[in-house]
Short mmCIF file of C-alpha atoms in Angstrom, two decimals:
data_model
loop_
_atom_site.label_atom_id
_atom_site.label_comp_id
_atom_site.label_asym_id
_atom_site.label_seq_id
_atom_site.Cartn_x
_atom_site.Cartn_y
_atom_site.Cartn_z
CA UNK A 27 6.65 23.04 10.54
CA UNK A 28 2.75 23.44 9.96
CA UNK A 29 3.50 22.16 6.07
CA UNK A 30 5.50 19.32 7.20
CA UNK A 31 3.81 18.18 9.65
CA UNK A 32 0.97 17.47 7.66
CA UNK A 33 3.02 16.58 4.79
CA UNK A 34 5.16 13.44 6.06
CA UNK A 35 2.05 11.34 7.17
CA UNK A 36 0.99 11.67 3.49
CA UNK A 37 4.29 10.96 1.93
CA UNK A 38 5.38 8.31 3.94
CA UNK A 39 2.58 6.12 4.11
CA UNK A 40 2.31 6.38 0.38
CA UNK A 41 6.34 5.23 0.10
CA UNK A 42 5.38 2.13 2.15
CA UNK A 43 2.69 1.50 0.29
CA UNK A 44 4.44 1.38 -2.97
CA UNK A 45 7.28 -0.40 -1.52
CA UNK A 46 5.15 -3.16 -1.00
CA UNK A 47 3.96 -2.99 -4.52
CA UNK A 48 7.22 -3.85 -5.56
CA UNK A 49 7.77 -6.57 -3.25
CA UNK A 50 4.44 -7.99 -4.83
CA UNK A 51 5.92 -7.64 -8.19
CA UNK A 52 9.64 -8.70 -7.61
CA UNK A 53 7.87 -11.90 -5.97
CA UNK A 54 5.80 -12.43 -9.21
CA UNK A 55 8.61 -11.82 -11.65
CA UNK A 56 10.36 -14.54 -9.74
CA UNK A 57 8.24 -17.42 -9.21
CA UNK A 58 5.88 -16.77 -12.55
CA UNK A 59 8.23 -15.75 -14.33
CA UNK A 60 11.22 -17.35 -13.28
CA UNK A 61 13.64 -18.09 -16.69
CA UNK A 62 13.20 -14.17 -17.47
CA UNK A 63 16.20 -11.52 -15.61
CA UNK A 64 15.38 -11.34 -12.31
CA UNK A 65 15.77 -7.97 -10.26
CA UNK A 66 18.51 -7.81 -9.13
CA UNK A 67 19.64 -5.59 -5.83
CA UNK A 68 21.08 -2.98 -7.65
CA UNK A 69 17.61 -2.23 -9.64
CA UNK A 70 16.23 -2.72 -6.15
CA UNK A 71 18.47 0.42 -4.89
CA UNK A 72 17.68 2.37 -8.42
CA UNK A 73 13.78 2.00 -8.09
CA UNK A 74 13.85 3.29 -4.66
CA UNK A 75 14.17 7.31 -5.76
CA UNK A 76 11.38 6.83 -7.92
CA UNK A 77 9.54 5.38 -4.97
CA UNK A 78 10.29 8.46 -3.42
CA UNK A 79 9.69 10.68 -5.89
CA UNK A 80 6.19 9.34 -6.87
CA UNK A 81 5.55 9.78 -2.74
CA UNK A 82 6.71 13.40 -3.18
CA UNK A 83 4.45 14.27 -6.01
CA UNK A 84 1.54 12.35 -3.68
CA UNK A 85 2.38 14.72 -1.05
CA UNK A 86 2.54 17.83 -2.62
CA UNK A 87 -0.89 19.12 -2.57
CA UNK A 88 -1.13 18.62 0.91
CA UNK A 89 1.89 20.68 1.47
CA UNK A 90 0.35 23.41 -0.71
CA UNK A 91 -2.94 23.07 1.09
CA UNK A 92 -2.13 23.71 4.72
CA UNK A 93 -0.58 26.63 6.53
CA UNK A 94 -0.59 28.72 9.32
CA UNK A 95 -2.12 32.08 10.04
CA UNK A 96 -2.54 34.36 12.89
CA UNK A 97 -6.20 34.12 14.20
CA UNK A 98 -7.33 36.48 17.14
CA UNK A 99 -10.01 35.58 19.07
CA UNK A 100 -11.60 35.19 22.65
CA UNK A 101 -10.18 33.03 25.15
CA UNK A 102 -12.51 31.21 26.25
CA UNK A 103 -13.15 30.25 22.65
CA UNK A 104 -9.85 28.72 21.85
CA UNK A 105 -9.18 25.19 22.06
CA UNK A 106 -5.62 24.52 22.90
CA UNK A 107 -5.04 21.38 21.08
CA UNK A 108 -5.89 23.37 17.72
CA UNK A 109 -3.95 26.54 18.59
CA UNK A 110 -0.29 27.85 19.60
CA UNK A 111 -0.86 30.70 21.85
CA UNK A 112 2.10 33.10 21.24
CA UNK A 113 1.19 36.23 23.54
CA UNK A 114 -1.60 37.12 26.13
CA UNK A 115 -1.39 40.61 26.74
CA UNK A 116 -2.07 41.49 30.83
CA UNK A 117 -5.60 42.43 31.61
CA UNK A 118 -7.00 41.69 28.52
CA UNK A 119 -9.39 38.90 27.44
CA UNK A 120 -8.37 38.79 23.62
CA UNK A 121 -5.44 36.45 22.93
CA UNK A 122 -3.45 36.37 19.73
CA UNK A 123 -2.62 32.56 18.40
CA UNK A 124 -1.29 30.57 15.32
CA UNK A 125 -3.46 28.29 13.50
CA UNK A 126 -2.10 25.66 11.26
CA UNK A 127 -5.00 24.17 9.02
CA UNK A 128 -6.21 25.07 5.36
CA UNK A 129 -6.76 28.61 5.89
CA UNK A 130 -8.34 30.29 2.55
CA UNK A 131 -7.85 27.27 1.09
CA UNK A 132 -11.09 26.22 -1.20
CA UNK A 133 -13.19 23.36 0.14
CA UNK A 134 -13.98 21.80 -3.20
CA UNK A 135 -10.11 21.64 -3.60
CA UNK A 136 -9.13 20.11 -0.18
CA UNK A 137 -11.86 17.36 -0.72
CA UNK A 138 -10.00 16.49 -4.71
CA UNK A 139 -6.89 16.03 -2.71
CA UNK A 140 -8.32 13.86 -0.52
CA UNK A 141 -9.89 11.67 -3.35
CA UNK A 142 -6.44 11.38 -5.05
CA UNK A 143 -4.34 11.01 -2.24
CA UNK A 144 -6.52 8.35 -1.50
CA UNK A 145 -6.68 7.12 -4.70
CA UNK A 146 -2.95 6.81 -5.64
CA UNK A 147 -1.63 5.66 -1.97
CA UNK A 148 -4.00 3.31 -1.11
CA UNK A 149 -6.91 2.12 -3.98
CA UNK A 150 -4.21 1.64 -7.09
CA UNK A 151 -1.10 0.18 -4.40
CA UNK A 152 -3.94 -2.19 -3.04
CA UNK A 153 -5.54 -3.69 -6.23
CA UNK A 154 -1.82 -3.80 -7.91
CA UNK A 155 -0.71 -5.81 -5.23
CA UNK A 156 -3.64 -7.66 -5.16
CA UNK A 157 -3.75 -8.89 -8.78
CA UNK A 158 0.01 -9.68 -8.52
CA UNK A 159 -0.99 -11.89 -5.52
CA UNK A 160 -3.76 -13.67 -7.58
CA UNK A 161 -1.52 -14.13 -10.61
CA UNK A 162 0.94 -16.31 -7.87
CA UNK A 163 -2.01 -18.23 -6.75
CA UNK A 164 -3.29 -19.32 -10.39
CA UNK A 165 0.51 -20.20 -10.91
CA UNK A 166 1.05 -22.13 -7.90
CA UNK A 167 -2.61 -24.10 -8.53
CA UNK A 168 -0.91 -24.79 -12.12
CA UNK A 169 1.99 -26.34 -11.42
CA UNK A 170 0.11 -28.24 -8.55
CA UNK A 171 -2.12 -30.09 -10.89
CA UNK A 172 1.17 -30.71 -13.25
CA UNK A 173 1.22 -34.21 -13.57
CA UNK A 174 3.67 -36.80 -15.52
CA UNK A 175 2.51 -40.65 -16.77
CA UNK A 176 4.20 -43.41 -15.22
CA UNK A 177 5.74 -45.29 -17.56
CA UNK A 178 4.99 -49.01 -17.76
CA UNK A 179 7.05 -52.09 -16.27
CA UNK A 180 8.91 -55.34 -17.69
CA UNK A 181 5.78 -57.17 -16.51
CA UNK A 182 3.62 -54.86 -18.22
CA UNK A 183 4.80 -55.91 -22.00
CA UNK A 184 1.63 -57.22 -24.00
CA UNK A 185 -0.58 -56.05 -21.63
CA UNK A 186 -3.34 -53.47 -22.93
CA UNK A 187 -1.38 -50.16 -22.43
CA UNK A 188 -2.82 -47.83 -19.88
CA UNK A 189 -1.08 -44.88 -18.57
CA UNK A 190 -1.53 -43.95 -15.17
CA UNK A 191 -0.85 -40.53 -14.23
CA UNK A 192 1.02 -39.65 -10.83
CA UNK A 193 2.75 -36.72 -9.34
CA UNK A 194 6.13 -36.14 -9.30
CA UNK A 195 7.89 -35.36 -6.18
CA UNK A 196 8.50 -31.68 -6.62
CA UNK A 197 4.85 -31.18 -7.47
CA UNK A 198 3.75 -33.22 -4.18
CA UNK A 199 6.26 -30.73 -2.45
CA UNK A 200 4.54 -27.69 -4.38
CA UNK A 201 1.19 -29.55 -3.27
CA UNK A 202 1.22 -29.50 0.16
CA UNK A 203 2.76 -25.88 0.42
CA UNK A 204 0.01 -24.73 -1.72
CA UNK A 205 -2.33 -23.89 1.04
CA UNK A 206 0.01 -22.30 2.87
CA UNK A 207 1.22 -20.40 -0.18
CA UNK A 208 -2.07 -19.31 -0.77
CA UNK A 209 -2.63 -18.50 2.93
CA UNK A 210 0.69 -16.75 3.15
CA UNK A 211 -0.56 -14.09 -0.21
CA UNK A 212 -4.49 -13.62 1.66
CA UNK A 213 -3.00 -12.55 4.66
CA UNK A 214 -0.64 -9.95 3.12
CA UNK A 215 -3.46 -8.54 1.17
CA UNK A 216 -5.79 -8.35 4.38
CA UNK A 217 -2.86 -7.10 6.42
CA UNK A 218 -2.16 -3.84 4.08
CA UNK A 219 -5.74 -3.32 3.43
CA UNK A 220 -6.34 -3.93 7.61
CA UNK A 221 -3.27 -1.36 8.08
CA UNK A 222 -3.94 0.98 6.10
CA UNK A 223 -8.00 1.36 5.87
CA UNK A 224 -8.23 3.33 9.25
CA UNK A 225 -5.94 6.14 8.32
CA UNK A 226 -7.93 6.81 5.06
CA UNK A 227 -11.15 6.58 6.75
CA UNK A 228 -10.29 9.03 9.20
CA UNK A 229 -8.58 11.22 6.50
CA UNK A 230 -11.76 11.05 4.33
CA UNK A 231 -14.02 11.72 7.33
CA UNK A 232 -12.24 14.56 8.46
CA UNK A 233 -11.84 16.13 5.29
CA UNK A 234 -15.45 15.89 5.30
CA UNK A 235 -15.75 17.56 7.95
CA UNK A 236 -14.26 20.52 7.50
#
């Protein structure tokens, strides 16, 4: 239970995050680049055990690194929301308790973990999904600044020939959902990197700490 507990926090935070790195790239295969297969919900279903998977492999060190020993000690040095007391023998000040934390487990080695759990659920995820976002952006800005010439009228004919350039309906449409478009991908990026900063700041800082 010890293993696990500290275990699923790890493994499931990293599974949302890359879930949400293939949103970002599902979105971008289907708006940038549109006329090529799209994914379909069957590859959808096949890419989520490799989602899990990579989440496992994330996790694993911190399964390895934590574990519970028996630690005997005084009582009035124990601090019950770090220790499971199992038996307090009668007249006797000396209690015997299980500790769950990464007992003989090297310092130098808990603190890599850290750095890579850190690094593969939450620094790669984030700037994926953040280029992804910026290559929709420079797409939508593209096709917003598309523009077609207007061709000229009956009245027109012998007239110096000047083309005047207008928008076409569709990129008017595009136009004024651009800002919110672009809104819409800023606040996504913010939100996960809002989310998710305080957990990893904690985890560094009390990795630190130990």
């Amino acid at each position: 239970m010890c293993k696990l507990i500290n275990f699923f926090p790890i493994f499931l935070t990293t599974c949302s995050c890359y879930t949400l790195v293939f949103i970002s790239l599902e979105r971008r295969r289907a708006l940038v680049h549109s006329m090529r297969p799209q994914i379909s919900v069957q590859q959808a279903l096949k890419a989520l055990p490799f989602i899990w998977l990579g989440s496992v492999v994330v996790g694993i060190p911190t399964l390895i690194e934590f574990s519970v020993v028996p630690l005997t000690t005084d009582s009035s040095d124990i601090n019950s929301g770090n220790y499971l007391n199992v038996s307090q023998p009668n007249n006797n000040s000396v209690e015997r308790h299980l500790h769950c934390g990464t007992n003989n487990f090297p310092r130098t080695l808990g603190m890599a973990n850290c750095f890579l759990v850190t690094l593969f659920a939450f620094v790669i995820p984030l700037t994926w999904i953040s280029i992804n976002y910026v290559q929709l952006v420079v797409f939508v800005n593209k096709r917003c600044r598309t523009v077609e010439p207007q061709l000229p009228s009956r009245s027109d004919v012998g007239a110096p020939r000047v083309e005047i350039f207008v928008l076409q309906p569709t990129n008017t449409h595009l136009y004024k959902h651009r800002e919110h478009l672009v809104k819409m991908f800023i606040v996504m990026v913010v939100a996960f990197a809002t989310c998710w900063s305080p957990f990893y700041i904690i985890y560094i800082y009390t990795v630190g700490l130990k």
